[in-house]
Tab-separated table of N, CA and C in Angstrom:
chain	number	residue	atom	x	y	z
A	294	UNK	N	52.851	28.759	-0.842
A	294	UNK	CA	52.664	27.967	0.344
A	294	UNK	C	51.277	28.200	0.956
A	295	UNK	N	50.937	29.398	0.980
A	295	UNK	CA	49.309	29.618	1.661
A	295	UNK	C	48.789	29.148	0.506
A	296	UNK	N	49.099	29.044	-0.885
A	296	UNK	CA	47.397	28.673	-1.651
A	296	UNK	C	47.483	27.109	-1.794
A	297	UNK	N	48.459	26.646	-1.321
A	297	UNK	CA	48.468	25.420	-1.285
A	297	UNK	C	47.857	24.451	0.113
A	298	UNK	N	48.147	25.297	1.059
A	298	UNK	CA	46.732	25.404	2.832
A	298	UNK	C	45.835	25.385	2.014
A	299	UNK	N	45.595	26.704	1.670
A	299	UNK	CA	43.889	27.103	1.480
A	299	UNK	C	43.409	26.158	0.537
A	300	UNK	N	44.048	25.631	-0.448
A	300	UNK	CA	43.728	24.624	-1.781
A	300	UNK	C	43.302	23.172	-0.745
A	301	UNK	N	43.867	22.834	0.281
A	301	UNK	CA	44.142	21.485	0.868
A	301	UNK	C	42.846	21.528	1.664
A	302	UNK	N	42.444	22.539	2.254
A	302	UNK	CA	41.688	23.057	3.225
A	302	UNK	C	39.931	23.107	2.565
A	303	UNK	N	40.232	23.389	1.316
A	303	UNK	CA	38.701	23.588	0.531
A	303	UNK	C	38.567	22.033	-0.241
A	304	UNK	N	40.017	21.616	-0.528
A	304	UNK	CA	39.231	20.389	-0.982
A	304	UNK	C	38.641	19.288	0.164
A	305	UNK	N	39.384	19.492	1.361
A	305	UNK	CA	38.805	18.136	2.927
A	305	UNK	C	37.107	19.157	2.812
A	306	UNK	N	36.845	20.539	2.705
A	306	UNK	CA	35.315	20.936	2.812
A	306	UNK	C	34.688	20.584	1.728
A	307	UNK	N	35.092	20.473	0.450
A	307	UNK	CA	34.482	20.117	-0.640
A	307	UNK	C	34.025	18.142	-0.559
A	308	UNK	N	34.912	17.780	-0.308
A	308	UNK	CA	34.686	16.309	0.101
A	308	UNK	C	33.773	15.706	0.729
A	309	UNK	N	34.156	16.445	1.856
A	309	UNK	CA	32.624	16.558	3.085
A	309	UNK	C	31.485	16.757	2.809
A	310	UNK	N	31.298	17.994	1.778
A	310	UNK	CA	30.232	18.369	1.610
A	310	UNK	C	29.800	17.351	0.655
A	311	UNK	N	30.354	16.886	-0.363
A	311	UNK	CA	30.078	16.000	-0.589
A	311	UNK	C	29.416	14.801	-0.839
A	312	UNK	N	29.752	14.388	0.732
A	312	UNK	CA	29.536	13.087	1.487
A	312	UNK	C	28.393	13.564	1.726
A	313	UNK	N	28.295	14.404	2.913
A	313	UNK	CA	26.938	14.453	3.396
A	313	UNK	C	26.075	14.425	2.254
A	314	UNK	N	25.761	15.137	1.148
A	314	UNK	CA	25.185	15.473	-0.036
A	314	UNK	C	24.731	14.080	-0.490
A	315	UNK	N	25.539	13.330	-0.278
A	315	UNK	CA	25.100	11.878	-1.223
A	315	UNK	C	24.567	11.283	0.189
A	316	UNK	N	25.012	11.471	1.561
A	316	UNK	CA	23.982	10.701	2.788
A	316	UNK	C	23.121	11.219	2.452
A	317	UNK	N	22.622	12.003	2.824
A	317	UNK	CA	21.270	13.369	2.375
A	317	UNK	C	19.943	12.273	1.580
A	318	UNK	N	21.018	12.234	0.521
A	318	UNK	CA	20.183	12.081	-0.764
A	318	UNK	C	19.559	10.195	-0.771
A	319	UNK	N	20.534	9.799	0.018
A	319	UNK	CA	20.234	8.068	-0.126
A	319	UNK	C	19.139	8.118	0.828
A	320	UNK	N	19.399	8.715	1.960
A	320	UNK	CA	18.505	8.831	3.228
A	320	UNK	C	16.952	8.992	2.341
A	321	UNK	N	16.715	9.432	1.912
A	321	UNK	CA	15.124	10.409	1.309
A	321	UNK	C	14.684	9.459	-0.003
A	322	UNK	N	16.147	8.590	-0.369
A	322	UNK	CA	15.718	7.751	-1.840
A	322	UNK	C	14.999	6.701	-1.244
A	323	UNK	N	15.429	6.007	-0.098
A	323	UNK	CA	14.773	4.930	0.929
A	323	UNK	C	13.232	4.930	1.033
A	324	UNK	N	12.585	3.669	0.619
A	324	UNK	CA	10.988	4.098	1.154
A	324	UNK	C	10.730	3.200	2.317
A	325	UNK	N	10.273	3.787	3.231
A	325	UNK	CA	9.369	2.958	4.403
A	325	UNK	C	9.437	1.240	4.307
A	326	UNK	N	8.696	1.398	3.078
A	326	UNK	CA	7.958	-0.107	2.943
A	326	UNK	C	7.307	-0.278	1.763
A	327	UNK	N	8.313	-1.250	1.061
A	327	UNK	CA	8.058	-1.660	-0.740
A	327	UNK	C	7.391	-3.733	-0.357
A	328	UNK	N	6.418	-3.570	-1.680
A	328	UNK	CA	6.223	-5.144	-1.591
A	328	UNK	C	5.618	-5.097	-3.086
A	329	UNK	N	5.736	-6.421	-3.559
A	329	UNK	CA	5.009	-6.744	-4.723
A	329	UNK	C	4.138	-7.418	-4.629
A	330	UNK	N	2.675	-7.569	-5.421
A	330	UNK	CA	1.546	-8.553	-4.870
A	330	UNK	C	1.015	-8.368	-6.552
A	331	UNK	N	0.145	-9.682	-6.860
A	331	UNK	CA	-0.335	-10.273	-7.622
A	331	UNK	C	-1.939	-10.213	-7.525
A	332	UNK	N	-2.965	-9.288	-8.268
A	332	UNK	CA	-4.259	-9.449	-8.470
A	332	UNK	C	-4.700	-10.030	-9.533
A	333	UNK	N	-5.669	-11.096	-8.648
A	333	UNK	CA	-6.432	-12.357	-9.793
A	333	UNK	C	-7.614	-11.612	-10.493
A	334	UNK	N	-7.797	-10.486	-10.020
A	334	UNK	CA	-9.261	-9.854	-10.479
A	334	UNK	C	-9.341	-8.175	-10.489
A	335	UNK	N	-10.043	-7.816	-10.703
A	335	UNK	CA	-10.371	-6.577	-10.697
A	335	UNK	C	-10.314	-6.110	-9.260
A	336	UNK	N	-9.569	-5.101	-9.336
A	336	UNK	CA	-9.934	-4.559	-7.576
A	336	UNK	C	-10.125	-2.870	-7.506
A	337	UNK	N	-11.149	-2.911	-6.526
A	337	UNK	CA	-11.199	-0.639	-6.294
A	337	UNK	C	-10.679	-0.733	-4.711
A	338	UNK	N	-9.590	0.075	-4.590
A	338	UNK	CA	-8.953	0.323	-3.486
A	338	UNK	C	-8.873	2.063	-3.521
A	339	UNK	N	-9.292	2.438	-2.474
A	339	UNK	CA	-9.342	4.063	-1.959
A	339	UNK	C	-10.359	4.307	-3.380
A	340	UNK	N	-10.176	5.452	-4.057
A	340	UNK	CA	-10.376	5.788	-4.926
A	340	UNK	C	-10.635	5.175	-6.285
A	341	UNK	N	-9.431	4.156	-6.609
A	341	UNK	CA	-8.602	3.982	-8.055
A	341	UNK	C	-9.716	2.620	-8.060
A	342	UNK	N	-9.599	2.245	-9.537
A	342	UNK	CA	-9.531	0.665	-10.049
A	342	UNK	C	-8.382	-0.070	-10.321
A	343	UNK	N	-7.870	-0.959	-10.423
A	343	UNK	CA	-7.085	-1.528	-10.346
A	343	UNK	C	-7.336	-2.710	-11.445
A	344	UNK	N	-7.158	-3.001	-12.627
A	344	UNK	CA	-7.161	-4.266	-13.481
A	344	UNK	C	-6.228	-5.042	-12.513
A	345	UNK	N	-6.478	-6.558	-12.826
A	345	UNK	CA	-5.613	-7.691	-12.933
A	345	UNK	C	-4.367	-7.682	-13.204
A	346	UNK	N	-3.352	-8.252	-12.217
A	346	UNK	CA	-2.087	-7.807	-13.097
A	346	UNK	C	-1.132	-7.852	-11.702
A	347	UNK	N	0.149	-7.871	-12.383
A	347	UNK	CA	0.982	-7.296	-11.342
A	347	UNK	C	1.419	-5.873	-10.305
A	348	UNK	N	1.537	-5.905	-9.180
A	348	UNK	CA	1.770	-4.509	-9.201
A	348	UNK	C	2.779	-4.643	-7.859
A	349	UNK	N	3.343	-3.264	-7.707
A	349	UNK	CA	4.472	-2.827	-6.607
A	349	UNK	C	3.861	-1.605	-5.711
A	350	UNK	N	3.903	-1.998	-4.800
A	350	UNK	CA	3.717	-0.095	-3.866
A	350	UNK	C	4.701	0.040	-3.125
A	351	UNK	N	4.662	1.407	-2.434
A	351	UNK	CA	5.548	1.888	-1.996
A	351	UNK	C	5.069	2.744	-0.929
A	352	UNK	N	5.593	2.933	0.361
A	352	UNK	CA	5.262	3.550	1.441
A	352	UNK	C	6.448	4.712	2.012
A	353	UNK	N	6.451	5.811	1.333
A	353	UNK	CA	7.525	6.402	1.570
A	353	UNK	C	7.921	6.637	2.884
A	354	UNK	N	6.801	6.752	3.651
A	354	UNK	CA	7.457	7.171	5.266
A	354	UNK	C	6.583	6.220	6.137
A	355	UNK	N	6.684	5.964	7.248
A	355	UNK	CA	5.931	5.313	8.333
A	355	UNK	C	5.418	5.914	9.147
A	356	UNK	N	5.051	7.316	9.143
A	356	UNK	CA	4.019	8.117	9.885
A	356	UNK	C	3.141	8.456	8.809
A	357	UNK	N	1.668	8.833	9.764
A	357	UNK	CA	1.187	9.462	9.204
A	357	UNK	C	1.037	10.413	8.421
A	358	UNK	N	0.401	11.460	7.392
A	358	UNK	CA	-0.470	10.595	6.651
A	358	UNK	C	0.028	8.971	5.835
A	359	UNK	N	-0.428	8.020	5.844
A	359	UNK	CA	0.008	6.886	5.413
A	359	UNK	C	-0.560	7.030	3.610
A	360	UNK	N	0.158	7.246	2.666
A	360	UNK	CA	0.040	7.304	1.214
A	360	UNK	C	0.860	6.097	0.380
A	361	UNK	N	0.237	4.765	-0.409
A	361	UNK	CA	0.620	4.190	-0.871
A	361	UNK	C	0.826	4.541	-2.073
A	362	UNK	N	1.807	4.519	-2.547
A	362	UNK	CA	2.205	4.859	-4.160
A	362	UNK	C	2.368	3.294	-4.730
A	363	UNK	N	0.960	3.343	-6.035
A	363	UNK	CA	0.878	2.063	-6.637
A	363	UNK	C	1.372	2.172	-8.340
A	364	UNK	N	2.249	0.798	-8.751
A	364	UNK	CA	2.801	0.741	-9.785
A	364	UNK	C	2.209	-0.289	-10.678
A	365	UNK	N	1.401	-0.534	-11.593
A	365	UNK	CA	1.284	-1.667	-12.122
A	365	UNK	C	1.862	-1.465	-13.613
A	366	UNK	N	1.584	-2.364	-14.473
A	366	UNK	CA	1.609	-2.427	-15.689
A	366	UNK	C	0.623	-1.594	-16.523
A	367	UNK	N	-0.408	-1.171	-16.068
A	367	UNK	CA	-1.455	-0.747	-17.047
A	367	UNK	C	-1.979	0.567	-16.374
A	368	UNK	N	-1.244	0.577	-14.839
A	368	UNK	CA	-2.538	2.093	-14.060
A	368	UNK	C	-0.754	2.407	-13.030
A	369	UNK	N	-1.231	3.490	-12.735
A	369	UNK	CA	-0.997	4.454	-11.258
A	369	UNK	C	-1.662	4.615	-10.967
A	370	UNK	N	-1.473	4.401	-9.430
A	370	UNK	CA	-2.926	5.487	-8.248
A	370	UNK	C	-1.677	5.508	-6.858
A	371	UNK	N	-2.428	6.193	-6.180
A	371	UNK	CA	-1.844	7.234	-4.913
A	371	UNK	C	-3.409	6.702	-4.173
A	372	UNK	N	-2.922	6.035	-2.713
A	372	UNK	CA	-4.145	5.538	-1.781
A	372	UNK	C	-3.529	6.172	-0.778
A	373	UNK	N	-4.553	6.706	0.083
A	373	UNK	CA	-4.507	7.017	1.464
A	373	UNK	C	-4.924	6.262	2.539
A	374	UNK	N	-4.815	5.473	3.414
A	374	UNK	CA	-5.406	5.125	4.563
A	374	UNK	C	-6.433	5.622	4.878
A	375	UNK	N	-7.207	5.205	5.385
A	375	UNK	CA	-8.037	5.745	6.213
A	375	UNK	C	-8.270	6.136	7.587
A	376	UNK	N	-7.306	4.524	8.306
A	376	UNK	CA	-6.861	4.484	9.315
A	376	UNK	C	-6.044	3.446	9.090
A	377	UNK	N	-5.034	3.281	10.428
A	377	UNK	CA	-3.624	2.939	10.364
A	377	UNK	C	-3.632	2.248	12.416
A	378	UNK	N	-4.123	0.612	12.726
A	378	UNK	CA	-4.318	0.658	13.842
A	378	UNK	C	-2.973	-0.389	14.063
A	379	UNK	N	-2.656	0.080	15.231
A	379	UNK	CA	-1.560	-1.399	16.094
A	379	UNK	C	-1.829	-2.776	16.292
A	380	UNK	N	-2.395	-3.342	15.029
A	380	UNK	CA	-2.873	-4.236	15.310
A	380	UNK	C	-2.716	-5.425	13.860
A	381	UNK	N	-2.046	-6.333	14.022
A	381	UNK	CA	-1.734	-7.240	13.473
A	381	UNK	C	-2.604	-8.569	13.401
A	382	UNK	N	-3.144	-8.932	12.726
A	382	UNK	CA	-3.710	-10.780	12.761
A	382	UNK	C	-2.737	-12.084	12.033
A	383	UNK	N	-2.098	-11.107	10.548
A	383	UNK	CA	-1.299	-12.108	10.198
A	383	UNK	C	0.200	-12.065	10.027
A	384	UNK	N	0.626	-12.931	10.206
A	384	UNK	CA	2.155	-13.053	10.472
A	384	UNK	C	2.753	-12.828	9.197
A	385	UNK	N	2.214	-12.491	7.768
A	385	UNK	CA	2.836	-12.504	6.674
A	385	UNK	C	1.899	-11.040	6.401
A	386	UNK	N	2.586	-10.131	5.258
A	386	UNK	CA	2.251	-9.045	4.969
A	386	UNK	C	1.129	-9.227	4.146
A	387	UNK	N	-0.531	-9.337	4.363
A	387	UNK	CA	-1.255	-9.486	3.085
A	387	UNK	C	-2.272	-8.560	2.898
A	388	UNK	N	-2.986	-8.572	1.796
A	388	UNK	CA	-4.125	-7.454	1.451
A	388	UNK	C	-5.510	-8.315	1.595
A	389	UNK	N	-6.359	-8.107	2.382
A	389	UNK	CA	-7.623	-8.273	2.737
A	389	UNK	C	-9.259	-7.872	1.514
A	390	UNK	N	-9.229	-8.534	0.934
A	390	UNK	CA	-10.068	-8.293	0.109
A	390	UNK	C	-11.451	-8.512	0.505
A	391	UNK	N	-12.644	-7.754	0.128
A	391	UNK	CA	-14.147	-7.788	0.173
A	391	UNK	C	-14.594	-8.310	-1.060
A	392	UNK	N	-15.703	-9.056	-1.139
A	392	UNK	CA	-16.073	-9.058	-2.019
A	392	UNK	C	-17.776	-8.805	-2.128
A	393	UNK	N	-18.130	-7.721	-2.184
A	393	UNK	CA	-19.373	-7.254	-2.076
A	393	UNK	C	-19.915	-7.046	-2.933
A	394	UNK	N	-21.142	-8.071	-3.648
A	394	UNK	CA	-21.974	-7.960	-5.091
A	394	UNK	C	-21.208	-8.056	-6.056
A	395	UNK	N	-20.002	-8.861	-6.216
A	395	UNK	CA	-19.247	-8.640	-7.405
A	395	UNK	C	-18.142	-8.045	-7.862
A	396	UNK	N	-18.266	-7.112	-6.477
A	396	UNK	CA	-17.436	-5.870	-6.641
A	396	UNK	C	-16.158	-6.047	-5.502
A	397	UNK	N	-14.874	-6.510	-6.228
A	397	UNK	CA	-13.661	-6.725	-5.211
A	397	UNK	C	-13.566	-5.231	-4.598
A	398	UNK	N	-13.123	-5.073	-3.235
A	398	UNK	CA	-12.512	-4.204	-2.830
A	398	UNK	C	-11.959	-4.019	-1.452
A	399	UNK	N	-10.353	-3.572	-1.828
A	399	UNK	CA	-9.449	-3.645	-0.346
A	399	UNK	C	-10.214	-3.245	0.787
A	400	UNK	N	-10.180	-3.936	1.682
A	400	UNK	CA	-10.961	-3.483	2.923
A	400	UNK	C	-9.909	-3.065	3.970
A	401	UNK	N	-8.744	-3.928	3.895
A	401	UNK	CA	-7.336	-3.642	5.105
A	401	UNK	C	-6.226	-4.482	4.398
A	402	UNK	N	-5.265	-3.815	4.656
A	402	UNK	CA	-3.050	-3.871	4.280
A	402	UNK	C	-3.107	-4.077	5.997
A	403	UNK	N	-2.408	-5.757	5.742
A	403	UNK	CA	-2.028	-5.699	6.913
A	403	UNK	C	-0.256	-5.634	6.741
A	404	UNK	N	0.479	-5.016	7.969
A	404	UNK	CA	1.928	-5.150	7.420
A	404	UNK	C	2.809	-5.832	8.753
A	405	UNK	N	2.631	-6.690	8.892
A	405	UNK	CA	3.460	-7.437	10.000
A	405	UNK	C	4.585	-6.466	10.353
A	406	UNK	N	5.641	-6.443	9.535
A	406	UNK	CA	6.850	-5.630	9.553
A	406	UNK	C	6.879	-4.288	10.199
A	407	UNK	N	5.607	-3.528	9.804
A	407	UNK	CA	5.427	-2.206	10.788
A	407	UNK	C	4.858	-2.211	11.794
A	408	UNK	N	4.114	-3.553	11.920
A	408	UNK	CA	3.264	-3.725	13.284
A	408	UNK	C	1.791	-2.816	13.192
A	409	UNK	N	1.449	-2.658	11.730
A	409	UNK	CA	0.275	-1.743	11.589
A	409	UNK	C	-1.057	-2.722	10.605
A	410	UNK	N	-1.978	-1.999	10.651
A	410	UNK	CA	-2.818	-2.922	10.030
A	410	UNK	C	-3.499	-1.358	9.512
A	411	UNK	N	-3.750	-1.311	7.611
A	411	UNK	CA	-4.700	-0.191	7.318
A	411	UNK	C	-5.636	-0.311	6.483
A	412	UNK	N	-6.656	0.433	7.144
A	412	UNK	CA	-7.744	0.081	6.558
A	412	UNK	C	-8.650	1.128	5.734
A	413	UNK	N	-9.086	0.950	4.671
A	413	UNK	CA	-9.893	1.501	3.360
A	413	UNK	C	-11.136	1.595	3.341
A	414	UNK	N	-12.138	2.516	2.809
A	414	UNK	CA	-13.020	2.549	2.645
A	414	UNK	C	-13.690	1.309	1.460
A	415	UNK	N	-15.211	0.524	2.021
A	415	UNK	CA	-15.520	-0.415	0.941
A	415	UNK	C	-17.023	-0.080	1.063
A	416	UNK	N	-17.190	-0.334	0.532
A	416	UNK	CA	-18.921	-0.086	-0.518
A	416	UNK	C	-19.751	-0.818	1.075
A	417	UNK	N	-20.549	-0.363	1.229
A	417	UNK	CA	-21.628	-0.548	2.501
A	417	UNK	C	-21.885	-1.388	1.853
A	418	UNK	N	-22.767	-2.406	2.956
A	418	UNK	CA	-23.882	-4.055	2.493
A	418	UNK	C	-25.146	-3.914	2.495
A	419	UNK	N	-25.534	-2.877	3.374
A	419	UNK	CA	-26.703	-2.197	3.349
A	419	UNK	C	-27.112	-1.660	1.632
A	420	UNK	N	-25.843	-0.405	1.330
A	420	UNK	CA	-26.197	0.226	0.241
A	420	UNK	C	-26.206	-0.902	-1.227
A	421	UNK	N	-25.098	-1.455	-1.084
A	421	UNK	CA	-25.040	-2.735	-1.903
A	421	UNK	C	-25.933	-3.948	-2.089
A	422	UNK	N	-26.751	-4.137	-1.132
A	422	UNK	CA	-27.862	-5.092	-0.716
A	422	UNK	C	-28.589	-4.887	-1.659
A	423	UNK	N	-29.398	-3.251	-2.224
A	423	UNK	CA	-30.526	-3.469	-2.784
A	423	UNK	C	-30.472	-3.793	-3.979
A	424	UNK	N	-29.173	-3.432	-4.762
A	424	UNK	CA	-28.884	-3.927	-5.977
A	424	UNK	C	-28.770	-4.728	-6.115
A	425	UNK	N	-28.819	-6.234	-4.917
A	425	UNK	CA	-28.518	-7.563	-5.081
A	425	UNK	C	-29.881	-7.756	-5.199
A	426	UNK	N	-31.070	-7.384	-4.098
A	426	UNK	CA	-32.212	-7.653	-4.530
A	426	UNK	C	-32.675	-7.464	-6.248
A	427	UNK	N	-32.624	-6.519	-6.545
A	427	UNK	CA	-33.054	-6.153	-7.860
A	427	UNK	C	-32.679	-7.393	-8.629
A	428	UNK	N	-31.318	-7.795	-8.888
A	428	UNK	CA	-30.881	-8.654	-9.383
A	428	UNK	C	-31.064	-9.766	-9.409
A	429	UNK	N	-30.739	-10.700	-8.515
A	429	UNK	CA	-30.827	-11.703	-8.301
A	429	UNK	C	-31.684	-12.362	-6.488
A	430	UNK	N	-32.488	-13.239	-6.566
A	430	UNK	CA	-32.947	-13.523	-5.429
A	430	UNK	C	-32.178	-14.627	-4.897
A	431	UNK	N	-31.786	-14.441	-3.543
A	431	UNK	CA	-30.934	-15.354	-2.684
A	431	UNK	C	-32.070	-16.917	-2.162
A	432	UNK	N	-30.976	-17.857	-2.293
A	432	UNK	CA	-32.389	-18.586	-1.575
A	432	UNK	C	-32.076	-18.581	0.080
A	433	UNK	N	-33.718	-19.038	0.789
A	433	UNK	CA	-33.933	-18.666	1.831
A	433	UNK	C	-33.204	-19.335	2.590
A	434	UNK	N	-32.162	-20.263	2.561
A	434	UNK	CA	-31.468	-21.268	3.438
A	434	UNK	C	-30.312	-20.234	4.094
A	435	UNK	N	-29.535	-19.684	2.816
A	435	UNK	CA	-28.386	-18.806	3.574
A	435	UNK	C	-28.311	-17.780	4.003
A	436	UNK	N	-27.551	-17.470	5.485
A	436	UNK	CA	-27.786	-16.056	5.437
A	436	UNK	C	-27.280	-15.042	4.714
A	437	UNK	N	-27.744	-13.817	4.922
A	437	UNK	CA	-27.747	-12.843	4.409
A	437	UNK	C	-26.351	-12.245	4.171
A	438	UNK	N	-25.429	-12.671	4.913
A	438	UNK	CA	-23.991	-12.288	5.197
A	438	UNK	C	-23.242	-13.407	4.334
A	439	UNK	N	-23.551	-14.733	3.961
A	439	UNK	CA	-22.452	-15.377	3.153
A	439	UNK	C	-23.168	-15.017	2.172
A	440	UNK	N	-24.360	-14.676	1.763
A	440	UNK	CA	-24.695	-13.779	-0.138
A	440	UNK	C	-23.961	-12.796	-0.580
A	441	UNK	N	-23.826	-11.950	0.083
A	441	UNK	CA	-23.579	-10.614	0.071
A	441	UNK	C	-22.198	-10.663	0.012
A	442	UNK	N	-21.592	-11.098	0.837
A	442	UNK	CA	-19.984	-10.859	1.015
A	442	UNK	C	-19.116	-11.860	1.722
A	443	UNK	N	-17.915	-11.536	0.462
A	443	UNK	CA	-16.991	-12.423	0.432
A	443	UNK	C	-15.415	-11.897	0.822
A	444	UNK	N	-14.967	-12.773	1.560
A	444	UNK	CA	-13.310	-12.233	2.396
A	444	UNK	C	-12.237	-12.912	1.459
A	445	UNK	N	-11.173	-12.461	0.815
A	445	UNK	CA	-10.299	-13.177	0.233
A	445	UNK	C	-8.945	-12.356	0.880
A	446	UNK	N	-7.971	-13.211	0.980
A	446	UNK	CA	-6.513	-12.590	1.230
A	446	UNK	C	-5.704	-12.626	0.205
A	447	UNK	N	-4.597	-11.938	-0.452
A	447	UNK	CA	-4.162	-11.708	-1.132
A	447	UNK	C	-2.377	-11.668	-0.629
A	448	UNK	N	-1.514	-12.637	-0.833
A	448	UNK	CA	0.133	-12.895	-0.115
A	448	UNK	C	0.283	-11.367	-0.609
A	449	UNK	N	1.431	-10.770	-0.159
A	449	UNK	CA	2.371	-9.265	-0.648
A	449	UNK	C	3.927	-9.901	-0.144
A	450	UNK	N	4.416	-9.728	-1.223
A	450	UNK	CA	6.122	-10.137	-0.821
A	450	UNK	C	6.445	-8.871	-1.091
A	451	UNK	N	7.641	-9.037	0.610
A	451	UNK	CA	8.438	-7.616	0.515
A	451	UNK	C	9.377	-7.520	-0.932
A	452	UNK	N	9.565	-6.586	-1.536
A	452	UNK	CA	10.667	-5.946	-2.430
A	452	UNK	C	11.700	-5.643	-1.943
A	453	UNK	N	12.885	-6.522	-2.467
A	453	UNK	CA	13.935	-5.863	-2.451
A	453	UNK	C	14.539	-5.945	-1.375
A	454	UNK	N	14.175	-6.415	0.029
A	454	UNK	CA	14.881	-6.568	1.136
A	454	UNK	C	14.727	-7.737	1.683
């Protein structure tokens, strides 16, 4: 009669424990903020290059430090923010592209959904300028700012939710 208590008694704690064990675990499997987005071109974001192609990221938490974990077909990379401001322009989640001398690169992730906008380090116009001189001469009609650099947006559809 008692090992049949004590038997009844460890399996309602074993159960429990359980449960929580698998809340625990779903809680931490959850990321922040997943989306999939489509690059027409070559892109350098934080660090990495990025070929053409499909890819997925992932935002495990919504505080700081802000670390995107990127998935494509052909690369991994791990981006950091640089900064992370309260400030939204577009109503849909998209990636802000530069295009400076040729050279694509993320300038700001905007994310409607978190109400954050983050932004990346991109190649100076100054430092980039002289290699345009070397290269090629602009004619004198345009300015100096539509030669040099170009703004493209890029859609990001959320994943999965």
């Amino acid at each position: 009669m008692i090992w049949a208590r004590r038997l009844k008694l460890l399996m309602k704690f074993g159960v429990a424990a359980l449960a929580l064990g698998a809340l625990a675990t779903s809680g931490k499997a959850q990321n922040a903020y997943q989306v999939k987005f489509t690059l027409p071109f070559e892109t350098h974001w934080g660090g990495a290059t990025l070929p053409a192609g499909d890819y997925t990221f992932t935002l495990p938490s919504n505080s700081a430090p802000y670390r995107f974990y990127i998935q494509g077909q052909r690369t991994s990379a791990i981006i950091q923010a640089n900064t992370a401001e309260e400030r939204v322009v577009s109503k849909h989640p998209q990636l802000n592209i530069v295009d400076i001398t040729d050279v694509h690169t993320v300038q700001t992730f905007e994310a409607p959904e978190l109400g954050l906008t983050f932004s990346y380090g991109t190649p100076s116009q100054k430092h980039m300028g002289l290699k345009v001189a070397h290269q090629k001469m602009a004619p004198q009609t345009a300015p100096a700012s539509q030669v040099s650099e170009n703004r493209t947006s890029i859609a990001v559809h959320t994943a999965g939710r």
